[in-house]
Amino acid sequence: LLPLVTPEMYMALAPEAHLFGNQDGINPRERGTGTVTLMNGGLLFLRNSWWSRGFLSLWWQSRCGLKDQSPLWQILLLNIGAATGGGFTLAPG
């Protein structure tokens, strides 16, 4: 059996982080295409903080029905850009 891993154990790895997410494995059909899943919305750990509440609010407002991945990525990248003073950009490969 695998040892029990709790959300608190993940969060202890980076006490300053507000968001922890997971990335899907590489889809065999997409291997070699340059397509990468930035973050999967199926499993997120968030601290109870003003940043997390704002992030979830923006994501929730940006969702379109069951389509939540693109808004998640857009808001994540906008937050990274804001946090780095525009020092982060995502350029197509």
CSV table of N, CA and C in Angstrom, one decimal:
chain,number,residue,atom,x,y,z
A,1,LEU,N,0.8,-1.2,0.0
A,1,LEU,CA,0.0,0.0,0.0
A,1,LEU,C,0.9,1.2,0.0
A,2,LEU,N,0.4,2.3,-0.7
A,2,LEU,CA,1.1,3.6,-0.7
A,2,LEU,C,0.8,4.3,0.6
A,3,PRO,N,1.8,5.1,1.0
A,3,PRO,CA,1.6,5.9,2.3
A,3,PRO,C,0.5,7.0,2.1
A,4,LEU,N,-0.1,7.3,3.1
A,4,LEU,CA,-1.1,8.4,3.0
A,4,LEU,C,-0.5,9.7,2.8
A,5,VAL,N,-0.9,10.4,1.8
A,5,VAL,CA,-0.4,11.8,1.5
A,5,VAL,C,-1.6,12.7,1.6
A,6,THR,N,-1.5,13.7,2.4
A,6,THR,CA,-2.6,14.7,2.7
A,6,THR,C,-2.3,16.0,1.9
A,7,PRO,N,-3.4,16.8,1.7
A,7,PRO,CA,-3.2,18.1,1.1
A,7,PRO,C,-2.2,19.0,1.9
A,8,GLU,N,-2.3,18.8,3.3
A,8,GLU,CA,-1.4,19.6,4.1
A,8,GLU,C,0.1,19.2,3.9
A,9,MET,N,0.4,18.0,3.5
A,9,MET,CA,1.8,17.6,3.2
A,9,MET,C,2.2,18.3,1.9
A,10,TYR,N,1.4,18.4,0.9
A,10,TYR,CA,1.7,19.1,-0.3
A,10,TYR,C,2.0,20.6,0.0
A,11,MET,N,1.1,21.2,0.8
A,11,MET,CA,1.2,22.6,1.1
A,11,MET,C,2.4,22.9,1.9
A,12,ALA,N,2.9,22.0,2.7
A,12,ALA,CA,4.1,22.2,3.5
A,12,ALA,C,5.3,22.3,2.6
A,13,LEU,N,5.2,21.8,1.4
A,13,LEU,CA,6.4,21.9,0.5
A,13,LEU,C,6.7,23.3,0.1
A,14,ALA,N,5.7,24.2,0.1
A,14,ALA,CA,5.9,25.6,-0.3
A,14,ALA,C,5.0,26.5,0.5
A,15,PRO,N,5.3,26.8,1.7
A,15,PRO,CA,4.4,27.6,2.5
A,15,PRO,C,4.0,28.9,1.9
A,16,GLU,N,4.7,29.5,1.0
A,16,GLU,CA,4.3,30.8,0.4
A,16,GLU,C,3.3,30.6,-0.8
A,17,ALA,N,3.1,29.4,-1.2
A,17,ALA,CA,2.2,29.1,-2.4
A,17,ALA,C,0.8,29.2,-1.9
A,18,HIS,N,-0.1,29.7,-2.8
A,18,HIS,CA,-1.5,29.7,-2.6
A,18,HIS,C,-2.2,28.6,-3.4
A,19,LEU,N,-1.6,28.1,-4.4
A,19,LEU,CA,-2.3,27.2,-5.3
A,19,LEU,C,-1.4,26.0,-5.7
A,20,PHE,N,-1.9,24.8,-5.5
A,20,PHE,CA,-1.2,23.6,-6.0
A,20,PHE,C,-2.1,22.9,-7.0
A,21,GLY,N,-1.6,22.5,-8.1
A,21,GLY,CA,-2.4,21.9,-9.1
A,21,GLY,C,-1.6,20.7,-9.6
A,22,ASN,N,-2.3,19.9,-10.5
A,22,ASN,CA,-1.7,18.8,-11.1
A,22,ASN,C,-1.7,18.9,-12.6
A,23,GLN,N,-0.9,18.2,-13.2
A,23,GLN,CA,-0.8,18.2,-14.7
A,23,GLN,C,-1.1,16.8,-15.2
A,24,ASP,N,-1.9,16.7,-16.2
A,24,ASP,CA,-2.2,15.3,-16.8
A,24,ASP,C,-0.9,14.7,-17.4
A,25,GLY,N,-0.9,13.4,-17.5
A,25,GLY,CA,0.1,12.8,-18.2
A,25,GLY,C,0.0,13.2,-19.7
A,26,ILE,N,1.0,12.9,-20.4
A,26,ILE,CA,1.0,13.2,-21.9
A,26,ILE,C,0.1,12.3,-22.6
A,27,ASN,N,-0.8,12.8,-23.3
A,27,ASN,CA,-1.7,12.0,-24.1
A,27,ASN,C,-0.9,11.4,-25.3
A,28,PRO,N,-1.0,10.1,-25.4
A,28,PRO,CA,-0.1,9.5,-26.5
A,28,PRO,C,-0.4,10.0,-27.9
A,29,ARG,N,-1.7,10.4,-28.1
A,29,ARG,CA,-2.1,11.0,-29.4
A,29,ARG,C,-1.4,12.4,-29.6
A,30,GLU,N,-1.1,13.1,-28.5
A,30,GLU,CA,-0.5,14.4,-28.6
A,30,GLU,C,1.0,14.4,-28.5
A,31,ARG,N,1.6,13.2,-28.2
A,31,ARG,CA,3.0,13.2,-28.0
A,31,ARG,C,3.8,13.7,-29.3
A,32,GLY,N,4.7,14.6,-29.1
A,32,GLY,CA,5.5,15.1,-30.2
A,32,GLY,C,4.8,16.2,-30.9
A,33,THR,N,3.6,16.7,-30.5
A,33,THR,CA,2.9,17.8,-31.1
A,33,THR,C,3.2,19.1,-30.5
A,34,GLY,N,3.8,19.1,-29.3
A,34,GLY,CA,4.1,20.3,-28.6
A,34,GLY,C,2.9,20.7,-27.7
A,35,THR,N,1.8,19.9,-27.7
A,35,THR,CA,0.7,20.2,-26.8
A,35,THR,C,0.9,19.7,-25.4
A,36,VAL,N,0.7,20.6,-24.4
A,36,VAL,CA,1.0,20.3,-23.0
A,36,VAL,C,-0.2,20.8,-22.2
A,37,THR,N,-0.7,20.0,-21.3
A,37,THR,CA,-1.7,20.5,-20.4
A,37,THR,C,-1.1,21.3,-19.3
A,38,LEU,N,-1.3,22.5,-19.2
A,38,LEU,CA,-0.7,23.4,-18.2
A,38,LEU,C,-1.1,23.0,-16.8
A,39,MET,N,-2.4,22.8,-16.6
A,39,MET,CA,-2.9,22.4,-15.3
A,39,MET,C,-4.3,21.8,-15.5
A,40,ASN,N,-4.6,20.8,-14.8
A,40,ASN,CA,-5.9,20.1,-14.8
A,40,ASN,C,-6.7,20.6,-13.7
A,41,GLY,N,-7.9,21.1,-14.0
A,41,GLY,CA,-8.8,21.7,-13.0
A,41,GLY,C,-9.5,20.6,-12.1
A,42,GLY,N,-9.2,19.3,-12.4
A,42,GLY,CA,-9.8,18.2,-11.6
A,42,GLY,C,-9.2,18.1,-10.2
A,43,LEU,N,-8.1,18.6,-10.0
A,43,LEU,CA,-7.5,18.5,-8.6
A,43,LEU,C,-6.7,19.7,-8.3
A,44,LEU,N,-7.2,20.6,-7.5
A,44,LEU,CA,-6.5,21.8,-7.0
A,44,LEU,C,-6.5,21.9,-5.5
A,45,PHE,N,-5.4,22.3,-4.9
A,45,PHE,CA,-5.4,22.6,-3.5
A,45,PHE,C,-5.1,24.1,-3.4
A,46,LEU,N,-6.0,24.8,-2.6
A,46,LEU,CA,-5.8,26.2,-2.5
A,46,LEU,C,-5.8,26.5,-1.0
A,47,ARG,N,-4.9,27.5,-0.6
A,47,ARG,CA,-5.0,28.0,0.8
A,47,ARG,C,-6.2,28.9,0.9
A,48,ASN,N,-6.7,29.0,2.1
A,48,ASN,CA,-7.8,29.9,2.4
A,48,ASN,C,-7.2,31.3,2.5
A,49,SER,N,-7.0,32.0,1.4
A,49,SER,CA,-6.4,33.3,1.4
A,49,SER,C,-7.1,34.3,0.4
A,50,TRP,N,-6.8,35.6,0.6
A,50,TRP,CA,-7.5,36.5,-0.3
A,50,TRP,C,-7.1,36.2,-1.8
A,51,TRP,N,-5.9,35.8,-2.1
A,51,TRP,CA,-5.5,35.5,-3.4
A,51,TRP,C,-6.3,34.3,-4.0
A,52,SER,N,-6.4,33.3,-3.2
A,52,SER,CA,-7.1,32.1,-3.6
A,52,SER,C,-8.6,32.4,-3.9
A,53,ARG,N,-9.2,33.2,-3.0
A,53,ARG,CA,-10.6,33.5,-3.2
A,53,ARG,C,-10.8,34.3,-4.4
A,54,GLY,N,-9.9,35.3,-4.7
A,54,GLY,CA,-9.9,36.0,-5.9
A,54,GLY,C,-9.7,35.2,-7.2
A,55,PHE,N,-8.8,34.3,-7.1
A,55,PHE,CA,-8.5,33.4,-8.2
A,55,PHE,C,-9.7,32.5,-8.5
A,56,LEU,N,-10.3,31.9,-7.5
A,56,LEU,CA,-11.5,31.1,-7.7
A,56,LEU,C,-12.7,31.9,-8.2
A,57,SER,N,-12.9,33.1,-7.7
A,57,SER,CA,-13.9,34.0,-8.2
A,57,SER,C,-13.8,34.3,-9.7
A,58,LEU,N,-12.6,34.7,-10.1
A,58,LEU,CA,-12.4,35.0,-11.5
A,58,LEU,C,-12.6,33.7,-12.4
A,59,TRP,N,-12.1,32.6,-11.9
A,59,TRP,CA,-12.2,31.4,-12.7
A,59,TRP,C,-13.7,31.0,-12.8
A,60,TRP,N,-14.4,31.1,-11.7
A,60,TRP,CA,-15.9,30.7,-11.7
A,60,TRP,C,-16.6,31.7,-12.7
A,61,GLN,N,-16.3,33.0,-12.6
A,61,GLN,CA,-17.0,33.9,-13.5
A,61,GLN,C,-16.7,33.7,-15.0
A,62,SER,N,-15.5,33.2,-15.2
A,62,SER,CA,-15.0,33.0,-16.6
A,62,SER,C,-15.4,31.7,-17.3
A,63,ARG,N,-16.0,30.8,-16.5
A,63,ARG,CA,-16.3,29.5,-17.0
A,63,ARG,C,-17.5,29.6,-18.0
A,64,CYS,N,-17.5,28.7,-18.9
A,64,CYS,CA,-18.6,28.7,-19.9
A,64,CYS,C,-19.2,27.3,-19.9
A,65,GLY,N,-20.2,27.1,-19.1
A,65,GLY,CA,-20.8,25.7,-19.0
A,65,GLY,C,-19.8,24.8,-18.4
A,66,LEU,N,-19.6,23.7,-19.1
A,66,LEU,CA,-18.7,22.7,-18.6
A,66,LEU,C,-17.2,23.0,-19.0
A,67,LYS,N,-17.0,24.0,-19.8
A,67,LYS,CA,-15.7,24.3,-20.3
A,67,LYS,C,-15.0,25.2,-19.3
A,68,ASP,N,-14.1,24.5,-18.5
A,68,ASP,CA,-13.4,25.3,-17.5
A,68,ASP,C,-11.8,25.3,-17.6
A,69,GLN,N,-11.3,24.5,-18.5
A,69,GLN,CA,-9.8,24.4,-18.6
A,69,GLN,C,-9.2,25.7,-19.2
A,70,SER,N,-9.8,26.2,-20.3
A,70,SER,CA,-9.2,27.4,-20.9
A,70,SER,C,-9.2,28.6,-19.9
A,71,PRO,N,-10.4,28.9,-19.3
A,71,PRO,CA,-10.4,30.0,-18.3
A,71,PRO,C,-9.4,29.8,-17.2
A,72,LEU,N,-9.2,28.5,-16.7
A,72,LEU,CA,-8.3,28.2,-15.6
A,72,LEU,C,-6.9,28.6,-16.1
A,73,TRP,N,-6.5,28.2,-17.3
A,73,TRP,CA,-5.2,28.5,-17.8
A,73,TRP,C,-5.0,30.0,-18.0
A,74,GLN,N,-6.0,30.7,-18.6
A,74,GLN,CA,-5.9,32.1,-18.8
A,74,GLN,C,-5.7,32.9,-17.5
A,75,ILE,N,-6.5,32.6,-16.5
A,75,ILE,CA,-6.4,33.3,-15.2
A,75,ILE,C,-5.1,33.0,-14.5
A,76,LEU,N,-4.6,31.7,-14.6
A,76,LEU,CA,-3.3,31.3,-14.1
A,76,LEU,C,-2.2,32.2,-14.7
A,77,LEU,N,-2.2,32.2,-16.0
A,77,LEU,CA,-1.1,33.0,-16.7
A,77,LEU,C,-1.2,34.5,-16.5
A,78,LEU,N,-2.4,35.0,-16.4
A,78,LEU,CA,-2.6,36.4,-16.1
A,78,LEU,C,-2.0,36.7,-14.7
A,79,ASN,N,-2.3,35.8,-13.7
A,79,ASN,CA,-1.8,36.0,-12.4
A,79,ASN,C,-0.3,35.9,-12.3
A,80,ILE,N,0.3,35.0,-13.0
A,80,ILE,CA,1.7,34.9,-13.1
A,80,ILE,C,2.3,36.1,-13.7
A,81,GLY,N,1.7,36.6,-14.8
A,81,GLY,CA,2.2,37.8,-15.4
A,81,GLY,C,2.2,39.0,-14.5
A,82,ALA,N,1.1,39.1,-13.7
A,82,ALA,CA,0.9,40.2,-12.8
A,82,ALA,C,1.9,40.1,-11.6
A,83,ALA,N,2.1,38.9,-11.1
A,83,ALA,CA,3.0,38.7,-10.0
A,83,ALA,C,4.5,39.0,-10.4
A,84,THR,N,4.8,38.8,-11.7
A,84,THR,CA,6.2,39.1,-12.1
A,84,THR,C,6.4,40.4,-12.8
A,85,GLY,N,5.3,41.3,-12.6
A,85,GLY,CA,5.4,42.6,-13.3
A,85,GLY,C,5.6,42.5,-14.8
A,86,GLY,N,4.9,41.5,-15.4
A,86,GLY,CA,5.0,41.3,-16.8
A,86,GLY,C,6.3,40.6,-17.2
A,87,GLY,N,7.0,40.1,-16.3
A,87,GLY,CA,8.3,39.4,-16.6
A,87,GLY,C,8.1,38.0,-17.1
A,88,PHE,N,6.8,37.5,-17.1
A,88,PHE,CA,6.5,36.2,-17.6
A,88,PHE,C,5.7,36.3,-18.9
A,89,THR,N,6.1,35.7,-19.9
A,89,THR,CA,5.3,35.6,-21.1
A,89,THR,C,5.2,34.1,-21.6
A,90,LEU,N,4.2,33.8,-22.2
A,90,LEU,CA,4.1,32.5,-22.8
A,90,LEU,C,4.1,32.6,-24.3
A,91,ALA,N,5.2,32.3,-24.9
A,91,ALA,CA,5.4,32.4,-26.3
A,91,ALA,C,5.2,31.0,-26.9
A,92,PRO,N,4.5,31.0,-28.1
A,92,PRO,CA,4.3,29.7,-28.8
A,92,PRO,C,5.6,29.1,-29.1
A,93,GLY,N,5.7,27.7,-28.9
A,93,GLY,CA,6.9,27.0,-29.1
A,93,GLY,C,7.4,27.0,-30.5
